[in-house]
Amino acid sequence: MTQHVSPPRDGTGKTAPVDGPPAWRVQLGRADVRTLTLLGVLAALVLIGGITQPDSFLDTRNLQLVLTQASVIGVVTVGMTFVIVSGGIDLSVGAIVALASVWATTVATQEYGFAGILFTAVVVGVGCGLVNGVLIAFGQMVPFIATLAMLASARGLAEQITDGRTQVVTVPSVLDLGERDAYILGIPPLVLVFAAVTVIGWLVLNRTTFGRRTVAVGGNAEAARLAGIDVRRQRLYLYLLSGLCCGIAAFLLIVLAGSGQNTNGNLYELDAIAAAIIGGTLLTGGRGHILGSVLGVLIFTTITNIFALNNLQSDVQQIAKGAIIVAAVLVQRRTASTH
């Protein structure tokens, strides 16, 4: 006797569609197209750089410099991506990097050597992230306002600590990380740190419960709460993560510059947000891509390098960045309206 199996039905009693690819395959397809597009843009920029300044741009030292400069803002962008995915924003990342860099390079801190500088930079970053997280998650402050207040406070404190002067690093073990002798297979240590942060960030966002909760909070905070997610605690953790990334970036910047200044991290918040946006992260939350954000960082850093090598004015560079951001947002809107 043959058993008859009824076709699946949806909530309205109508027969549910059974054809078509699964949702995860559709999402993967979109991610592949976005990644290939960003890689195409990056390849085009490399081609332009190679044509306009073949001797300078394609030089190994210059390419290493581009990757090293991208590493600092790249680490910040990874943390920013998590915050934006959750539906938040962090305008204080640049100021936190500045504060962490100057606090970690005071004479008193440098007496504790390499470990003291690294520990101080990370603790200051996490501490600022904790303040942001508490104000937003438990103080019910709007992220824009809370992080704007942190931006002003951290910048002011950084200037007070330095009294407007540059704090030169005198710890050899820190300075040695920026020397070519420290490169591993031709790769600067800062780039390796950036790569490690990127891989860990991708795994956390895409392969862990923490990442799924982050996406859920950004997609619909109330639905996430009803599903049993502690939304306030999750937001606190996310700003702690952003602060941690700022602390790591501050240490990388100390190695790169060999000093701490209250002007460090200037406009990092805008660069990080812009890189995340062109990488496919929605400002409204609920969707984000670590790899896309990293490619966004590389695109912006490459643009800056090409403009510098060709002695072009910085205002034209900013216009080019703005055009790329607008184009990325328009593509996002078009993609959202067609799916």
mmCIF file of C-alpha atoms in Angstrom:
data_model
loop_
_atom_site.group_PDB
_atom_site.id
_atom_site.type_symbol
_atom_site.label_atom_id
_atom_site.label_comp_id
_atom_site.label_asym_id
_atom_site.label_seq_id
_atom_site.Cartn_x
_atom_site.Cartn_y
_atom_site.Cartn_z
ATOM 1 C CA MET A 1 0.000 0.000 0.000
ATOM 2 C CA THR A 2 1.440 3.335 -1.045
ATOM 3 C CA GLN A 3 1.332 6.086 1.552
ATOM 4 C CA HIS A 4 0.273 9.494 0.288
ATOM 5 C CA VAL A 5 2.356 12.392 1.557
ATOM 6 C CA SER A 6 0.729 15.801 1.454
ATOM 7 C CA PRO A 7 2.826 18.690 0.191
ATOM 8 C CA PRO A 8 4.027 21.086 2.873
ATOM 9 C CA ARG A 9 1.760 24.019 3.568
ATOM 10 C CA ASP A 10 2.486 27.468 4.959
ATOM 11 C CA GLY A 11 0.602 29.288 7.709
ATOM 12 C CA THR A 12 -2.236 30.335 5.361
ATOM 13 C CA GLY A 13 -3.040 26.771 4.301
ATOM 14 C CA LYS A 14 -1.575 27.232 0.840
ATOM 15 C CA THR A 15 0.912 24.827 -0.587
ATOM 16 C CA ALA A 16 4.403 26.034 0.274
ATOM 17 C CA PRO A 17 6.905 26.261 -2.565
ATOM 18 C CA VAL A 18 9.402 23.419 -2.627
ATOM 19 C CA ASP A 19 11.567 24.566 -5.519
ATOM 20 C CA GLY A 20 14.482 26.960 -5.421
ATOM 21 C CA PRO A 21 17.855 26.981 -3.681
ATOM 22 C CA PRO A 22 18.063 27.035 0.113
ATOM 23 C CA ALA A 23 18.396 30.374 1.874
ATOM 24 C CA TRP A 24 22.000 29.780 2.913
ATOM 25 C CA ARG A 25 23.007 29.202 -0.703
ATOM 26 C CA VAL A 26 21.353 32.453 -1.775
ATOM 27 C CA GLN A 27 23.188 34.377 0.971
ATOM 28 C CA LEU A 28 26.470 32.725 0.013
ATOM 29 C CA GLY A 29 25.921 33.681 -3.607
ATOM 30 C CA ARG A 30 25.365 37.317 -2.671
ATOM 31 C CA ALA A 31 28.501 37.298 -0.509
ATOM 32 C CA ASP A 32 30.539 35.812 -3.353
ATOM 33 C CA VAL A 33 29.362 38.485 -5.796
ATOM 34 C CA ARG A 34 30.116 41.243 -3.279
ATOM 35 C CA THR A 35 33.560 39.849 -2.490
ATOM 36 C CA LEU A 36 34.442 39.424 -6.153
ATOM 37 C CA THR A 37 33.300 42.988 -6.846
ATOM 38 C CA LEU A 38 35.504 44.370 -4.066
ATOM 39 C CA LEU A 39 38.430 42.267 -5.251
ATOM 40 C CA GLY A 40 37.852 43.652 -8.744
ATOM 41 C CA VAL A 41 37.943 47.228 -7.430
ATOM 42 C CA LEU A 42 41.126 46.494 -5.484
ATOM 43 C CA ALA A 43 42.714 44.882 -8.546
ATOM 44 C CA ALA A 44 41.785 47.925 -10.640
ATOM 45 C CA LEU A 45 43.438 50.233 -8.100
ATOM 46 C CA VAL A 46 46.584 48.108 -8.096
ATOM 47 C CA LEU A 47 46.603 48.307 -11.893
ATOM 48 C CA ILE A 48 46.207 52.093 -11.784
ATOM 49 C CA GLY A 49 49.011 52.377 -9.246
ATOM 50 C CA GLY A 50 51.229 50.141 -11.356
ATOM 51 C CA ILE A 51 50.590 52.209 -14.477
ATOM 52 C CA THR A 52 50.976 55.669 -12.921
ATOM 53 C CA GLN A 53 53.943 54.858 -10.670
ATOM 54 C CA PRO A 54 55.325 51.456 -11.744
ATOM 55 C CA ASP A 55 58.673 51.808 -10.002
ATOM 56 C CA SER A 56 57.338 53.173 -6.727
ATOM 57 C CA PHE A 57 53.935 51.547 -6.269
ATOM 58 C CA LEU A 58 54.927 47.978 -7.145
ATOM 59 C CA ASP A 59 58.073 48.137 -5.041
ATOM 60 C CA THR A 60 58.052 45.504 -2.316
ATOM 61 C CA ARG A 61 58.719 48.075 0.390
ATOM 62 C CA ASN A 62 55.749 50.169 -0.722
ATOM 63 C CA LEU A 63 53.392 47.203 -0.776
ATOM 64 C CA GLN A 64 54.580 46.238 2.692
ATOM 65 C CA LEU A 65 53.922 49.819 3.799
ATOM 66 C CA VAL A 66 50.377 49.726 2.408
ATOM 67 C CA LEU A 67 49.616 46.505 4.287
ATOM 68 C CA THR A 68 51.191 47.833 7.484
ATOM 69 C CA GLN A 69 49.171 51.042 7.378
ATOM 70 C CA ALA A 70 46.017 49.057 6.646
ATOM 71 C CA SER A 71 46.677 46.858 9.671
ATOM 72 C CA VAL A 72 46.060 49.587 12.254
ATOM 73 C CA ILE A 73 42.746 50.862 10.899
ATOM 74 C CA GLY A 74 41.874 47.300 9.854
ATOM 75 C CA VAL A 75 41.889 46.021 13.428
ATOM 76 C CA VAL A 76 39.633 48.929 14.439
ATOM 77 C CA THR A 77 37.306 48.142 11.531
ATOM 78 C CA VAL A 78 36.851 44.536 12.647
ATOM 79 C CA GLY A 79 35.530 45.745 15.997
ATOM 80 C CA MET A 80 33.418 48.427 14.299
ATOM 81 C CA THR A 81 31.840 45.807 12.047
ATOM 82 C CA PHE A 82 30.540 43.877 15.054
ATOM 83 C CA VAL A 83 29.061 47.041 16.566
ATOM 84 C CA ILE A 84 27.329 48.073 13.332
ATOM 85 C CA VAL A 85 25.979 44.562 12.761
ATOM 86 C CA SER A 86 24.275 44.833 16.154
ATOM 87 C CA GLY A 87 22.586 48.054 15.072
ATOM 88 C CA GLY A 88 24.955 50.336 16.982
ATOM 89 C CA ILE A 89 27.695 52.792 16.105
ATOM 90 C CA ASP A 90 30.984 53.802 17.732
ATOM 91 C CA LEU A 91 32.231 57.303 16.996
ATOM 92 C CA SER A 92 34.916 57.137 19.675
ATOM 93 C CA VAL A 93 37.302 54.545 18.191
ATOM 94 C CA GLY A 94 39.828 57.108 16.930
ATOM 95 C CA ALA A 95 39.900 58.956 20.239
ATOM 96 C CA ILE A 96 40.255 55.674 22.148
ATOM 97 C CA VAL A 97 43.236 54.735 19.969
ATOM 98 C CA ALA A 98 44.796 58.118 20.753
ATOM 99 C CA LEU A 99 44.187 57.824 24.492
ATOM 100 C CA ALA A 100 45.476 54.243 24.640
ATOM 101 C CA SER A 101 48.595 55.152 22.649
ATOM 102 C CA VAL A 102 49.577 58.099 24.835
ATOM 103 C CA TRP A 103 48.740 56.350 28.114
ATOM 104 C CA ALA A 104 50.874 53.394 27.043
ATOM 105 C CA THR A 105 53.859 55.581 26.126
ATOM 106 C CA THR A 106 54.217 57.694 29.253
ATOM 107 C CA VAL A 107 57.573 57.509 30.993
ATOM 108 C CA ALA A 108 56.041 55.630 33.924
ATOM 109 C CA THR A 109 54.473 53.006 31.649
ATOM 110 C CA GLN A 110 57.607 52.490 29.548
ATOM 111 C CA GLU A 111 59.505 51.545 32.685
ATOM 112 C CA TYR A 112 57.608 48.231 32.557
ATOM 113 C CA GLY A 113 58.889 47.507 29.057
ATOM 114 C CA PHE A 114 57.113 45.702 26.241
ATOM 115 C CA ALA A 115 54.535 43.991 28.461
ATOM 116 C CA GLY A 116 53.675 47.221 30.243
ATOM 117 C CA ILE A 117 53.021 49.117 27.003
ATOM 118 C CA LEU A 118 50.931 46.331 25.495
ATOM 119 C CA PHE A 119 48.970 45.727 28.695
ATOM 120 C CA THR A 120 48.246 49.427 29.198
ATOM 121 C CA ALA A 121 47.081 49.940 25.614
ATOM 122 C CA VAL A 122 44.696 46.990 25.795
ATOM 123 C CA VAL A 123 43.356 47.856 29.260
ATOM 124 C CA VAL A 124 42.690 51.482 28.316
ATOM 125 C CA GLY A 125 40.886 50.355 25.158
ATOM 126 C CA VAL A 126 38.760 47.819 27.009
ATOM 127 C CA GLY A 127 38.071 50.315 29.792
ATOM 128 C CA CYS A 128 36.735 52.892 27.341
ATOM 129 C CA GLY A 129 34.673 50.191 25.654
ATOM 130 C CA LEU A 130 33.261 49.240 29.047
ATOM 131 C CA VAL A 131 32.143 52.822 29.690
ATOM 132 C CA ASN A 132 30.503 52.980 26.261
ATOM 133 C CA GLY A 133 28.815 49.641 26.779
ATOM 134 C CA VAL A 134 27.449 50.481 30.223
ATOM 135 C CA LEU A 135 26.079 53.830 29.070
ATOM 136 C CA ILE A 136 24.406 52.304 26.023
ATOM 137 C CA ALA A 137 23.263 48.936 27.341
ATOM 138 C CA PHE A 138 22.270 49.843 30.883
ATOM 139 C CA GLY A 139 22.045 53.623 30.764
ATOM 140 C CA GLN A 140 19.781 53.433 27.710
ATOM 141 C CA MET A 141 21.777 56.159 25.972
ATOM 142 C CA VAL A 142 21.692 56.427 22.192
ATOM 143 C CA PRO A 143 24.990 54.978 20.825
ATOM 144 C CA PHE A 144 25.615 58.108 18.767
ATOM 145 C CA ILE A 145 25.458 60.348 21.852
ATOM 146 C CA ALA A 146 27.339 58.036 24.222
ATOM 147 C CA THR A 147 30.246 57.425 21.857
ATOM 148 C CA LEU A 148 30.333 61.090 20.834
ATOM 149 C CA ALA A 149 30.785 61.972 24.502
ATOM 150 C CA MET A 150 33.574 59.390 24.756
ATOM 151 C CA LEU A 151 35.201 60.880 21.653
ATOM 152 C CA ALA A 152 35.380 64.311 23.259
ATOM 153 C CA SER A 153 36.461 63.004 26.666
ATOM 154 C CA ALA A 154 39.149 60.641 25.372
ATOM 155 C CA ARG A 155 40.627 63.284 23.084
ATOM 156 C CA GLY A 156 40.714 65.785 25.921
ATOM 157 C CA LEU A 157 42.336 63.339 28.319
ATOM 158 C CA ALA A 158 44.904 62.316 25.704
ATOM 159 C CA GLU A 159 45.876 65.952 25.187
ATOM 160 C CA GLN A 160 46.091 66.490 28.933
ATOM 161 C CA ILE A 161 48.398 63.506 29.380
ATOM 162 C CA THR A 162 50.779 64.579 26.613
ATOM 163 C CA ASP A 163 50.438 68.339 27.154
ATOM 164 C CA GLY A 164 50.476 68.542 23.360
ATOM 165 C CA ARG A 165 53.889 66.887 23.046
ATOM 166 C CA THR A 166 54.955 63.703 21.279
ATOM 167 C CA GLN A 167 55.937 60.859 23.624
ATOM 168 C CA VAL A 168 58.847 58.976 22.073
ATOM 169 C CA VAL A 169 59.110 55.239 22.712
ATOM 170 C CA THR A 170 62.469 54.163 24.134
ATOM 171 C CA VAL A 171 61.758 50.433 24.621
ATOM 172 C CA PRO A 172 63.926 48.536 22.074
ATOM 173 C CA SER A 173 61.743 45.408 22.022
ATOM 174 C CA VAL A 174 58.765 47.483 20.880
ATOM 175 C CA LEU A 175 60.680 49.435 18.255
ATOM 176 C CA ASP A 176 62.275 46.267 16.896
ATOM 177 C CA LEU A 177 58.859 44.973 15.774
ATOM 178 C CA GLY A 178 58.784 47.717 13.163
ATOM 179 C CA GLU A 179 62.206 46.860 11.742
ATOM 180 C CA ARG A 180 62.692 44.722 8.647
ATOM 181 C CA ASP A 181 64.672 42.196 10.661
ATOM 182 C CA ALA A 182 61.430 41.293 12.454
ATOM 183 C CA TYR A 183 59.578 40.463 9.217
ATOM 184 C CA ILE A 184 58.495 36.845 8.892
ATOM 185 C CA LEU A 185 58.880 35.580 5.306
ATOM 186 C CA GLY A 186 58.789 39.200 4.188
ATOM 187 C CA ILE A 187 55.576 39.920 6.077
ATOM 188 C CA PRO A 188 55.613 42.645 8.772
ATOM 189 C CA PRO A 189 54.502 41.462 12.237
ATOM 190 C CA LEU A 190 51.746 44.095 12.267
ATOM 191 C CA VAL A 191 50.207 42.526 9.162
ATOM 192 C CA LEU A 192 50.282 39.114 10.825
ATOM 193 C CA VAL A 193 48.440 40.527 13.831
ATOM 194 C CA PHE A 194 45.863 42.093 11.503
ATOM 195 C CA ALA A 195 45.427 38.763 9.707
ATOM 196 C CA ALA A 196 44.946 36.936 13.018
ATOM 197 C CA VAL A 197 42.341 39.467 14.212
ATOM 198 C CA THR A 198 40.528 39.155 10.870
ATOM 199 C CA VAL A 199 40.395 35.360 11.009
ATOM 200 C CA ILE A 200 39.239 35.344 14.629
ATOM 201 C CA GLY A 201 36.636 38.016 13.879
ATOM 202 C CA TRP A 202 35.295 36.054 10.906
ATOM 203 C CA LEU A 203 35.057 32.856 12.927
ATOM 204 C CA VAL A 204 33.328 34.586 15.839
ATOM 205 C CA LEU A 205 30.771 36.351 13.628
ATOM 206 C CA ASN A 206 29.999 33.399 11.357
ATOM 207 C CA ARG A 207 30.643 30.276 13.392
ATOM 208 C CA THR A 208 29.705 31.013 17.006
ATOM 209 C CA THR A 209 26.613 31.632 19.088
ATOM 210 C CA PHE A 210 27.996 35.074 19.932
ATOM 211 C CA GLY A 211 27.988 35.977 16.254
ATOM 212 C CA ARG A 212 24.452 34.701 15.711
ATOM 213 C CA ARG A 213 23.237 36.684 18.710
ATOM 214 C CA THR A 214 24.935 39.797 17.360
ATOM 215 C CA VAL A 215 23.120 39.445 14.033
ATOM 216 C CA ALA A 216 19.833 38.737 15.811
ATOM 217 C CA VAL A 217 20.115 41.852 17.991
ATOM 218 C CA GLY A 218 20.869 43.984 14.952
ATOM 219 C CA GLY A 219 18.061 42.476 12.907
ATOM 220 C CA ASN A 220 15.344 42.874 15.549
ATOM 221 C CA ALA A 221 16.307 43.574 19.146
ATOM 222 C CA GLU A 222 12.809 42.918 20.511
ATOM 223 C CA ALA A 223 12.527 39.590 18.711
ATOM 224 C CA ALA A 224 15.989 38.666 19.996
ATOM 225 C CA ARG A 225 14.882 39.492 23.546
ATOM 226 C CA LEU A 226 11.766 37.352 23.204
ATOM 227 C CA ALA A 227 13.960 34.530 21.905
ATOM 228 C CA GLY A 228 15.889 34.571 25.178
ATOM 229 C CA ILE A 229 18.896 36.689 24.231
ATOM 230 C CA ASP A 230 20.093 39.130 26.872
ATOM 231 C CA VAL A 231 20.240 42.137 24.532
ATOM 232 C CA ARG A 232 21.794 44.505 27.065
ATOM 233 C CA ARG A 233 24.583 42.120 27.959
ATOM 234 C CA GLN A 234 25.242 41.379 24.277
ATOM 235 C CA ARG A 235 25.595 45.089 23.514
ATOM 236 C CA LEU A 236 27.942 45.500 26.451
ATOM 237 C CA TYR A 237 30.141 42.692 25.128
ATOM 238 C CA LEU A 238 30.188 44.257 21.664
ATOM 239 C CA TYR A 239 31.475 47.615 22.893
ATOM 240 C CA LEU A 240 34.035 45.793 25.008
ATOM 241 C CA LEU A 241 35.123 44.020 21.820
ATOM 242 C CA SER A 242 35.362 47.334 19.982
ATOM 243 C CA GLY A 243 37.466 48.762 22.803
ATOM 244 C CA LEU A 244 39.728 45.708 22.733
ATOM 245 C CA CYS A 245 40.323 46.184 19.006
ATOM 246 C CA CYS A 246 41.140 49.855 19.639
ATOM 247 C CA GLY A 247 43.680 48.861 22.292
ATOM 248 C CA ILE A 248 45.367 46.398 19.928
ATOM 249 C CA ALA A 249 45.366 49.007 17.153
ATOM 250 C CA ALA A 250 46.911 51.551 19.520
ATOM 251 C CA PHE A 251 49.796 49.181 20.233
ATOM 252 C CA LEU A 252 50.296 48.561 16.499
ATOM 253 C CA LEU A 253 50.338 52.310 15.925
ATOM 254 C CA ILE A 254 52.944 52.737 18.674
ATOM 255 C CA VAL A 255 55.137 50.175 16.906
ATOM 256 C CA LEU A 256 54.570 51.820 13.522
ATOM 257 C CA ALA A 257 55.167 55.419 14.629
ATOM 258 C CA GLY A 258 57.571 54.779 17.502
ATOM 259 C CA SER A 259 55.672 57.293 19.612
ATOM 260 C CA GLY A 260 52.371 58.247 21.187
ATOM 261 C CA GLN A 261 50.479 61.411 20.239
ATOM 262 C CA ASN A 262 47.128 62.863 21.156
ATOM 263 C CA THR A 263 46.435 63.326 17.428
ATOM 264 C CA ASN A 264 46.693 59.588 16.736
ATOM 265 C CA GLY A 265 43.643 57.896 15.278
ATOM 266 C CA ASN A 266 42.319 61.066 13.691
ATOM 267 C CA LEU A 267 39.138 60.275 11.679
ATOM 268 C CA TYR A 268 39.579 56.536 12.284
ATOM 269 C CA GLU A 269 35.891 56.331 13.148
ATOM 270 C CA LEU A 270 34.892 57.623 9.707
ATOM 271 C CA ASP A 271 37.361 55.387 7.882
ATOM 272 C CA ALA A 272 36.231 52.306 9.819
ATOM 273 C CA ILE A 273 32.540 53.008 9.221
ATOM 274 C CA ALA A 274 33.171 53.695 5.534
ATOM 275 C CA ALA A 275 35.187 50.479 5.110
ATOM 276 C CA ALA A 276 32.441 48.448 6.788
ATOM 277 C CA ILE A 277 29.769 50.032 4.597
ATOM 278 C CA ILE A 278 31.485 49.356 1.286
ATOM 279 C CA GLY A 279 32.202 45.857 2.565
ATOM 280 C CA GLY A 280 28.480 45.117 2.745
ATOM 281 C CA THR A 281 27.669 45.816 6.396
ATOM 282 C CA LEU A 282 24.263 47.450 6.818
ATOM 283 C CA LEU A 283 24.186 50.597 8.938
ATOM 284 C CA THR A 284 20.730 49.539 10.130
ATOM 285 C CA GLY A 285 22.215 46.325 11.538
ATOM 286 C CA GLY A 286 21.451 42.666 11.005
ATOM 287 C CA ARG A 287 24.066 41.961 8.363
ATOM 288 C CA GLY A 288 27.817 42.310 8.183
ATOM 289 C CA HIS A 289 30.873 40.802 6.572
ATOM 290 C CA ILE A 290 34.339 40.815 8.113
ATOM 291 C CA LEU A 291 36.067 39.947 4.840
ATOM 292 C CA GLY A 292 34.206 42.724 3.036
ATOM 293 C CA SER A 293 35.224 45.227 5.722
ATOM 294 C CA VAL A 294 38.870 44.188 5.392
ATOM 295 C CA LEU A 295 38.726 44.599 1.613
ATOM 296 C CA GLY A 296 37.195 48.034 2.191
ATOM 297 C CA VAL A 297 40.169 48.966 4.370
ATOM 298 C CA LEU A 298 42.619 47.769 1.721
ATOM 299 C CA ILE A 299 40.784 49.755 -0.971
ATOM 300 C CA PHE A 300 40.907 52.998 1.008
ATOM 301 C CA THR A 301 44.545 52.476 2.034
ATOM 302 C CA THR A 302 45.535 51.759 -1.563
ATOM 303 C CA ILE A 303 43.750 54.927 -2.747
ATOM 304 C CA THR A 304 45.637 56.969 -0.165
ATOM 305 C CA ASN A 305 48.946 55.460 -1.247
ATOM 306 C CA ILE A 306 48.309 56.071 -4.947
ATOM 307 C CA PHE A 307 47.366 59.690 -4.314
ATOM 308 C CA ALA A 308 50.472 60.228 -2.190
ATOM 309 C CA LEU A 309 52.797 58.724 -4.797
ATOM 310 C CA ASN A 310 51.266 60.885 -7.525
ATOM 311 C CA ASN A 311 51.444 64.038 -5.375
ATOM 312 C CA LEU A 312 47.699 64.603 -5.708
ATOM 313 C CA GLN A 313 45.862 66.842 -3.282
ATOM 314 C CA SER A 314 44.166 65.289 -0.285
ATOM 315 C CA ASP A 315 40.856 67.008 -1.021
ATOM 316 C CA VAL A 316 40.564 65.080 -4.298
ATOM 317 C CA GLN A 317 41.317 61.908 -2.343
ATOM 318 C CA GLN A 318 38.469 62.631 0.076
ATOM 319 C CA ILE A 319 36.106 63.273 -2.834
ATOM 320 C CA ALA A 320 37.064 59.909 -4.333
ATOM 321 C CA LYS A 321 36.420 58.171 -1.007
ATOM 322 C CA GLY A 322 33.068 59.896 -0.692
ATOM 323 C CA ALA A 323 32.064 58.788 -4.194
ATOM 324 C CA ILE A 324 32.972 55.188 -3.366
ATOM 325 C CA ILE A 325 30.887 55.295 -0.176
ATOM 326 C CA VAL A 326 27.858 56.713 -2.011
ATOM 327 C CA ALA A 327 28.187 54.093 -4.743
ATOM 328 C CA ALA A 328 28.421 51.302 -2.165
ATOM 329 C CA VAL A 329 25.292 52.485 -0.340
ATOM 330 C CA LEU A 330 23.343 52.748 -3.608
ATOM 331 C CA VAL A 331 24.387 49.209 -4.519
ATOM 332 C CA GLN A 332 23.245 48.010 -1.099
ATOM 333 C CA ARG A 333 19.845 49.658 -1.526
ATOM 334 C CA ARG A 334 19.428 48.224 -5.005
ATOM 335 C CA THR A 335 20.410 44.751 -3.797
ATOM 336 C CA ALA A 336 17.974 44.966 -0.867
ATOM 337 C CA SER A 337 15.112 46.058 -3.142
ATOM 338 C CA THR A 338 15.641 43.220 -5.612
ATOM 339 C CA HIS A 339 15.814 40.416 -3.021
#
